[in-house]
Each structure stands twice: as structure tokens, then as C-alpha cells.
Amino acid sequence: MKRTAFFISDGTGITAEALGNSLLAQFENIQFEKVTLPYIDSVDKAHEAVQQINKAGSLDGSKPLTFDTIVDSTIRAELSRADAFMVDIFGTFLSPLEAELHSNSSYTVGKSHSITNDGSYEQRIKAVNYALENDDGARTRYYDEADVILVGPSRSGKTPTCLYLALQYGIKGANYPLTEDDMGEQRIPTVLKPYRAKLFGLTIDPNRLSAIRNERRPDSTYASLRQCMLEVNEAEAMYRRERIPSLNTTDYSVEEISTRILVQTGIERRAR
Amino acid sequence: MKRTAFFISDGTGITAEALGNSLLAQFENIQFEKVTLPYIDSVDKAHEAVQQINKAGSLDGSKPLTFDTIVDSTIRAELSRADAFMVDIFGTFLSPLEAELHSNSSYTVGKSHSITNDGSYEQRIKAVNYALENDDGARTRYYDEADVILVGPSRSGKTPTCLYLALQYGIKGANYPLTEDDMGEQRIPTVLKPYRAKLFGLTIDPNRLSAIRNERRPDSTYASLRQCMLEVNEAEAMYRRERIPSLNTTDYSVEEISTRILVQTGIERRAR
């Protein structure tokens, strides 16, 4: 039986999606149709949402689920008129938090993914630009500004990780691909030596690396298992020899790689 | 009075952070020290977390808050021994959801930001690569693969938005900067004509644009208010004349720009 899950917010819907997905992921045997309704910031829009929810319920023949992060209690009250199972974050937790904090909620709409005036948004965008401009060893002269410099074979996950660290946490990550030229002696490439303390190594299962590379350059030497094994072995030998902290990215998402790098290095989030 | 807020998870902590931040954003007059404790996936680690939480409480002289997305009830029980105000997502919502869905939770740890086998993670990484390779009008021959093509003056927010659409939603966004050459006639540039239906225009307050450009090239013609006004006026005239949907990005974060583009265009998320 299909169930429709609605993620509803007065802002982007990103928090409602994250929360809803984390709960729904616990029910692997049920097929969910997921619908996000962002910017539901008026009673009228909530009324339209109610109709959409009820329609999905009739079509499915089962009650929809709603996960909402709507702050305004009038809008939430309208939403609660839907014939749905409602996971109501603010309704559940805001009053107890007000009591605990001896403070009233400001009931400000759409706060959590909007631009704040603490500079953390600027920090994130600057970090994105930094990651783009210091990608793939293109430039090394701004490495003194880096919070972390990812090293590793081509396609081990360096670039998406730098972008995620920037967008999510405002962390400036540069990345430098280890090529065969760098690796013969299993030593840190000369250009990286002044930044040893910032280095973090990525490694990956050679079979997985070969598969990824084959999608980009089919049947090339670059993508061959032999070449991938060689580069991975050399990189791992260098990490061990030079005591560079490292992570095997084979089974991890960019979110997991990024948060594990923060745990292993102790780098502080500059934005959240 | 300072309060420490802990975001605690058996996985990345990203959901706990999003949820906690959305609730804490409602208490603007309180200063929160935020600490994320990811990968708390054993009773021993939970025990260490309890000590860290209690220590923060003693130092602050006030009860810490905890926002956790830990699935395992034994680990959560250990965590609940902390002297803290606990916002317990799974403890609060999982049982009612089990009842509603007539299904037991699989109690799988760290699900929501790990790689799933439905292909959506691959889709996201492919979209990131697509955004990087089709950034800034660098190549136009893959525009047939694009879900959306962002147009707009340089530094109106195109690149970070494409990266966010890719990382968060697996959407392939290309971007094409409108330069003076393109804009004299207020018509769609020839190279974009075959893709008219995919175009989405960004615009921005000229003063804000000038400030952003001045950070990159101080006192240049490029950054001058005069030049910014010219380019913004021409771009907006083109959007109107050619009926290209558009958005003013001045006050919006990349999250807001991205989700508003999805609302305005109806493009479906390919991953969530």
C-alpha cells in the first residue's frame, strides 16, 4: 500500500524533509510518495495544502503523513484540519522549550535557512568560491587560507566533499590530486610541505575507483584496475609514512565523508 | 545566560542540526553555544557524551539542551541519563508512526544521509559534476541534458545555486552569464534559443551586486554601480520581453533561491 508523505514548511522545507526522511527511513518495507510544500506562509496556502493532502489520501486509499515545521499556530491549526497523520515539530516541542528557557518564542517564520546577520552565510558563499578556485590543484598559492587540504587520487571524492564542506559548514577546503608523479617516493609533494598540518587523505577501494573512472573515460589506462590499484597503494603508503589522517570513502556519502573529516581533524564549523 | 545545545546523532548529525537550529532560531534573545556530536552509535560513546553534556551544564550554570536523532533505544536511554532538556525525535514520534503505519521500525542506524541503493546518491554526484563542467557558459553543448539553465549577470548567484540544486536535489543545472554583448537587444542569446523552456533568470539589486563585485575586483568598471545597474536593467528587460521566469536573489540564501526555483518551474527533485 502506498502512503503519501508531505513535508510542509513556511520556509524552504529543507528541515521538514530532513526530519521526515530520517523517520520514514525506519520503515523500509513501505513505499512512500514524497511531496514537499514549501513557503506555506498563510492560512490560504495552508487551506490549499489541506485540499492537496486530502486528495492524495483519497487516491491512495490511506491516510497521508505530514511532517511540518510551520511556526505560526494559526497556519498550523488550518493544516491540522487535513485528514492526515501529523508529525508536528513546533506544536510538540515549542511549548516545553519555552518553559525550559523561560522565554517566549519569537514565532519568526522561515528562519532556519534564510540569511542571518551573523556573517555565517557570507562565510559559506566565500568558502564555495574558495573551493571552486582551489579545486584540483589548479592553484596552490592560496593554501594558507585553507581550513583543510584534501589529497587523494583523482575521483576519490575530493571535489564534492570540498563543496559540501563549504556549502554546509562554511569551511574552506582546497584539494590536490595525487598523480603518479607525486607518488613514486611516497612522500608529501613539495608544494604541499608547508601545509602538512592541513592535509587530509582520501582513499577508496580500487575496484570502485575503476568503475567511477570508467564512466568518465571508458577503457582508458586511467580507468584500468591496474592503474587504480597502483595509485591507491601509493597514496595509502604516503598517508601511513607521512602520518596524514585519512578516510576510505568507498561506502560513504559526501555528508558522511565531510562530517567524519570534521570528527577526525577537530576543525570547527564556521556556519551551521 | 549562555545555554549549550547539543545536536546528537548515530549518523552525520545533519538532521539533528537542522531540527535543533529550526527550534532554537525561535529564541533570538538567548545565546546558544552549539555542539554537534555525530556517530554516537554505541552505549560507550553515549556515556562519553553524557559526561560532556553534564560538564557543559556545570560550566554554564544552566541545563544544556539536547536534540537527538538516535534510533537505538538503548543508546538513547543512556543519553537520557544526562542532566539535560532532551528533545527526543525518535522517542517522541516513532511509536505513534509505528502504530499509524501498522509496521515496526527497522531501527536502522545512520540511514538518512548514507548512500541508498535507489540511485539517488549517484544522481546527486553526477549533477555536481554536471554543474562544475557546465558552469559560467564554459560549454554549451551539453545543455540538452540540463534540467534548468540559470541565466543572469555575473555574481547574481548562479553558480552556488547550481551546486546546491545538484548536491541537495540531484538536479542538473547549467549556468550562462549574461554579458553586455548578449544584452544590447534584450533578446535571448542565440546559443540559448534551443533551450528557451529550460531558462530561469536571476536578478539582484544593483547596489548589492556592486558590493559583491567590489570584493573581488575593487574599483573596477566591472564592479561599478553604473555597470551593475546597466547589466541588471538589461537582464530584467530581457526576462520580461522573452517571458523568462525569474527571481530577485538579493535577500535570499542559496537554499531559498533553489527551492523557489523548484516552486516556480515545477522541476521535480531527483533525490531527497
Short mmCIF file of N, CA, C and O in Angstrom, two decimals, chain A residues 177-225:
data_model
loop_
_atom_site.label_atom_id
_atom_site.label_comp_id
_atom_site.label_asym_id
_atom_site.label_seq_id
_atom_site.Cartn_x
_atom_site.Cartn_y
_atom_site.Cartn_z
N PRO A 177 45.10 16.76 -6.32
CA PRO A 177 45.08 15.36 -6.76
C PRO A 177 46.49 14.76 -6.73
O PRO A 177 47.44 15.40 -7.20
N LEU A 178 46.62 13.59 -6.17
CA LEU A 178 47.91 12.90 -6.19
C LEU A 178 48.03 12.17 -7.52
O LEU A 178 47.19 11.34 -7.86
N THR A 179 49.04 12.51 -8.27
CA THR A 179 49.26 11.81 -9.54
C THR A 179 50.47 10.90 -9.39
O THR A 179 51.17 10.93 -8.37
N GLU A 180 50.71 10.10 -10.41
CA GLU A 180 51.86 9.19 -10.33
C GLU A 180 53.16 9.93 -10.07
O GLU A 180 54.02 9.45 -9.35
N ASP A 181 53.28 11.13 -10.66
CA ASP A 181 54.49 11.92 -10.47
C ASP A 181 54.77 12.19 -8.99
O ASP A 181 55.91 12.19 -8.53
N ASP A 182 53.67 12.44 -8.26
CA ASP A 182 53.82 12.76 -6.84
C ASP A 182 54.19 11.55 -6.01
O ASP A 182 54.71 11.67 -4.91
N MET A 183 53.86 10.37 -6.53
CA MET A 183 53.76 9.27 -5.59
C MET A 183 54.93 8.30 -5.57
O MET A 183 55.03 7.47 -4.70
N GLY A 184 55.83 8.43 -6.53
CA GLY A 184 56.93 7.48 -6.61
C GLY A 184 57.66 7.28 -5.29
O GLY A 184 57.98 6.16 -4.90
N GLU A 185 57.87 8.39 -4.58
CA GLU A 185 58.68 8.28 -3.35
C GLU A 185 57.84 8.21 -2.08
O GLU A 185 58.37 8.20 -0.98
N GLN A 186 56.53 8.18 -2.25
CA GLN A 186 55.64 8.10 -1.10
C GLN A 186 55.90 9.20 -0.08
O GLN A 186 55.81 8.99 1.13
N ARG A 187 56.26 10.35 -0.59
CA ARG A 187 56.47 11.50 0.28
C ARG A 187 55.48 12.60 -0.09
O ARG A 187 54.93 12.62 -1.18
N ILE A 188 55.28 13.53 0.81
CA ILE A 188 54.41 14.66 0.54
C ILE A 188 54.98 15.48 -0.60
O ILE A 188 56.15 15.84 -0.57
N PRO A 189 54.18 15.77 -1.63
CA PRO A 189 54.66 16.62 -2.73
C PRO A 189 55.20 17.95 -2.17
O PRO A 189 54.65 18.51 -1.23
N THR A 190 56.28 18.42 -2.79
CA THR A 190 56.99 19.60 -2.28
C THR A 190 56.06 20.78 -2.03
O THR A 190 56.13 21.45 -0.99
N VAL A 191 55.14 21.02 -2.99
CA VAL A 191 54.27 22.18 -2.89
C VAL A 191 53.35 22.11 -1.66
O VAL A 191 52.87 23.13 -1.16
N LEU A 192 53.12 20.89 -1.16
CA LEU A 192 52.23 20.72 -0.01
C LEU A 192 52.97 20.75 1.33
O LEU A 192 52.34 20.85 2.38
N LYS A 193 54.27 20.66 1.29
CA LYS A 193 55.03 20.51 2.55
C LYS A 193 54.75 21.60 3.58
O LYS A 193 54.63 21.30 4.77
N PRO A 194 54.66 22.88 3.15
CA PRO A 194 54.41 23.92 4.17
C PRO A 194 53.04 23.77 4.85
O PRO A 194 52.79 24.42 5.86
N TYR A 195 52.16 22.95 4.27
CA TYR A 195 50.78 22.88 4.76
C TYR A 195 50.48 21.50 5.34
O TYR A 195 49.32 21.10 5.43
N ARG A 196 51.50 20.79 5.73
CA ARG A 196 51.36 19.42 6.23
C ARG A 196 50.23 19.27 7.24
O ARG A 196 49.45 18.33 7.20
N ALA A 197 50.11 20.24 8.15
CA ALA A 197 49.12 20.12 9.22
C ALA A 197 47.68 20.21 8.71
O ALA A 197 46.74 19.84 9.42
N LYS A 198 47.51 20.72 7.50
CA LYS A 198 46.16 20.86 6.95
C LYS A 198 45.76 19.68 6.06
O LYS A 198 44.63 19.64 5.58
N LEU A 199 46.69 18.78 5.81
CA LEU A 199 46.41 17.72 4.84
C LEU A 199 45.49 16.66 5.41
O LEU A 199 45.58 16.28 6.58
N PHE A 200 44.57 16.19 4.57
CA PHE A 200 43.72 15.05 4.92
C PHE A 200 43.62 14.18 3.67
O PHE A 200 43.31 14.66 2.58
N GLY A 201 43.91 12.88 3.84
CA GLY A 201 43.96 11.99 2.69
C GLY A 201 42.67 11.22 2.46
O GLY A 201 42.07 10.73 3.41
N LEU A 202 42.24 11.14 1.21
CA LEU A 202 41.12 10.26 0.88
C LEU A 202 41.66 9.04 0.15
O LEU A 202 42.56 9.13 -0.68
N THR A 203 41.07 7.89 0.46
CA THR A 203 41.38 6.70 -0.30
C THR A 203 40.07 5.99 -0.63
O THR A 203 39.01 6.40 -0.16
N ILE A 204 40.14 4.98 -1.47
CA ILE A 204 38.93 4.36 -1.99
C ILE A 204 39.29 2.98 -2.50
O ILE A 204 40.44 2.74 -2.92
N ASP A 205 38.34 2.07 -2.46
CA ASP A 205 38.57 0.73 -2.99
C ASP A 205 38.91 0.81 -4.49
O ASP A 205 38.16 1.45 -5.25
N PRO A 206 40.01 0.20 -4.92
CA PRO A 206 40.43 0.33 -6.32
C PRO A 206 39.36 -0.13 -7.32
O PRO A 206 39.23 0.46 -8.40
N ASN A 207 38.58 -1.15 -6.98
CA ASN A 207 37.53 -1.60 -7.89
C ASN A 207 36.46 -0.53 -8.09
O ASN A 207 35.99 -0.30 -9.19
N ARG A 208 36.09 0.12 -6.99
CA ARG A 208 35.10 1.19 -7.05
C ARG A 208 35.67 2.36 -7.85
O ARG A 208 34.98 2.95 -8.69
N LEU A 209 36.94 2.69 -7.59
CA LEU A 209 37.59 3.80 -8.29
C LEU A 209 37.61 3.52 -9.79
O LEU A 209 37.28 4.40 -10.61
N SER A 210 37.94 2.30 -10.15
CA SER A 210 37.99 1.92 -11.56
C SER A 210 36.61 2.07 -12.21
O SER A 210 36.48 2.56 -13.34
N ALA A 211 35.57 1.67 -11.49
CA ALA A 211 34.20 1.79 -12.02
C ALA A 211 33.83 3.26 -12.25
O ALA A 211 33.27 3.62 -13.29
N ILE A 212 34.17 4.12 -11.26
CA ILE A 212 33.87 5.56 -11.40
C ILE A 212 34.62 6.15 -12.59
O ILE A 212 34.07 6.89 -13.40
N ARG A 213 35.91 5.80 -12.69
CA ARG A 213 36.72 6.36 -13.78
C ARG A 213 36.25 5.85 -15.14
O ARG A 213 36.31 6.58 -16.13
N ASN A 214 35.80 4.60 -15.17
CA ASN A 214 35.33 4.05 -16.44
C ASN A 214 34.09 4.76 -16.98
O ASN A 214 33.87 4.81 -18.19
N GLU A 215 33.29 5.33 -16.07
CA GLU A 215 32.14 6.09 -16.55
C GLU A 215 32.57 7.35 -17.28
O GLU A 215 31.86 7.84 -18.14
N ARG A 216 33.71 7.87 -16.87
CA ARG A 216 34.17 9.12 -17.48
C ARG A 216 35.07 8.89 -18.68
O ARG A 216 34.98 9.59 -19.67
N ARG A 217 35.99 7.91 -18.55
CA ARG A 217 36.87 7.61 -19.68
C ARG A 217 36.93 6.09 -19.86
O ARG A 217 37.85 5.43 -19.37
N PRO A 218 35.93 5.58 -20.56
CA PRO A 218 35.83 4.12 -20.70
C PRO A 218 37.09 3.52 -21.33
O PRO A 218 37.66 4.10 -22.26
N ASP A 219 37.51 2.39 -20.78
CA ASP A 219 38.61 1.60 -21.35
C ASP A 219 39.93 2.35 -21.47
O ASP A 219 40.75 2.05 -22.33
N SER A 220 40.11 3.36 -20.61
CA SER A 220 41.39 4.09 -20.63
C SER A 220 42.36 3.45 -19.65
O SER A 220 41.95 2.70 -18.76
N THR A 221 43.64 3.74 -19.83
CA THR A 221 44.63 3.34 -18.82
C THR A 221 44.25 3.93 -17.47
O THR A 221 44.29 3.26 -16.44
N TYR A 222 43.86 5.22 -17.51
CA TYR A 222 43.42 5.97 -16.32
C TYR A 222 42.39 5.19 -15.51
O TYR A 222 42.41 5.19 -14.28
N ALA A 223 41.48 4.51 -16.21
CA ALA A 223 40.39 3.82 -15.53
C ALA A 223 40.69 2.35 -15.22
O ALA A 223 39.92 1.69 -14.53
N SER A 224 41.83 1.87 -15.70
CA SER A 224 42.12 0.43 -15.53
C SER A 224 42.30 0.08 -14.06
O SER A 224 42.80 0.88 -13.27
N LEU A 225 41.91 -1.13 -13.72
CA LEU A 225 42.05 -1.58 -12.34
C LEU A 225 43.52 -1.54 -11.91
O LEU A 225 43.84 -1.14 -10.79
#
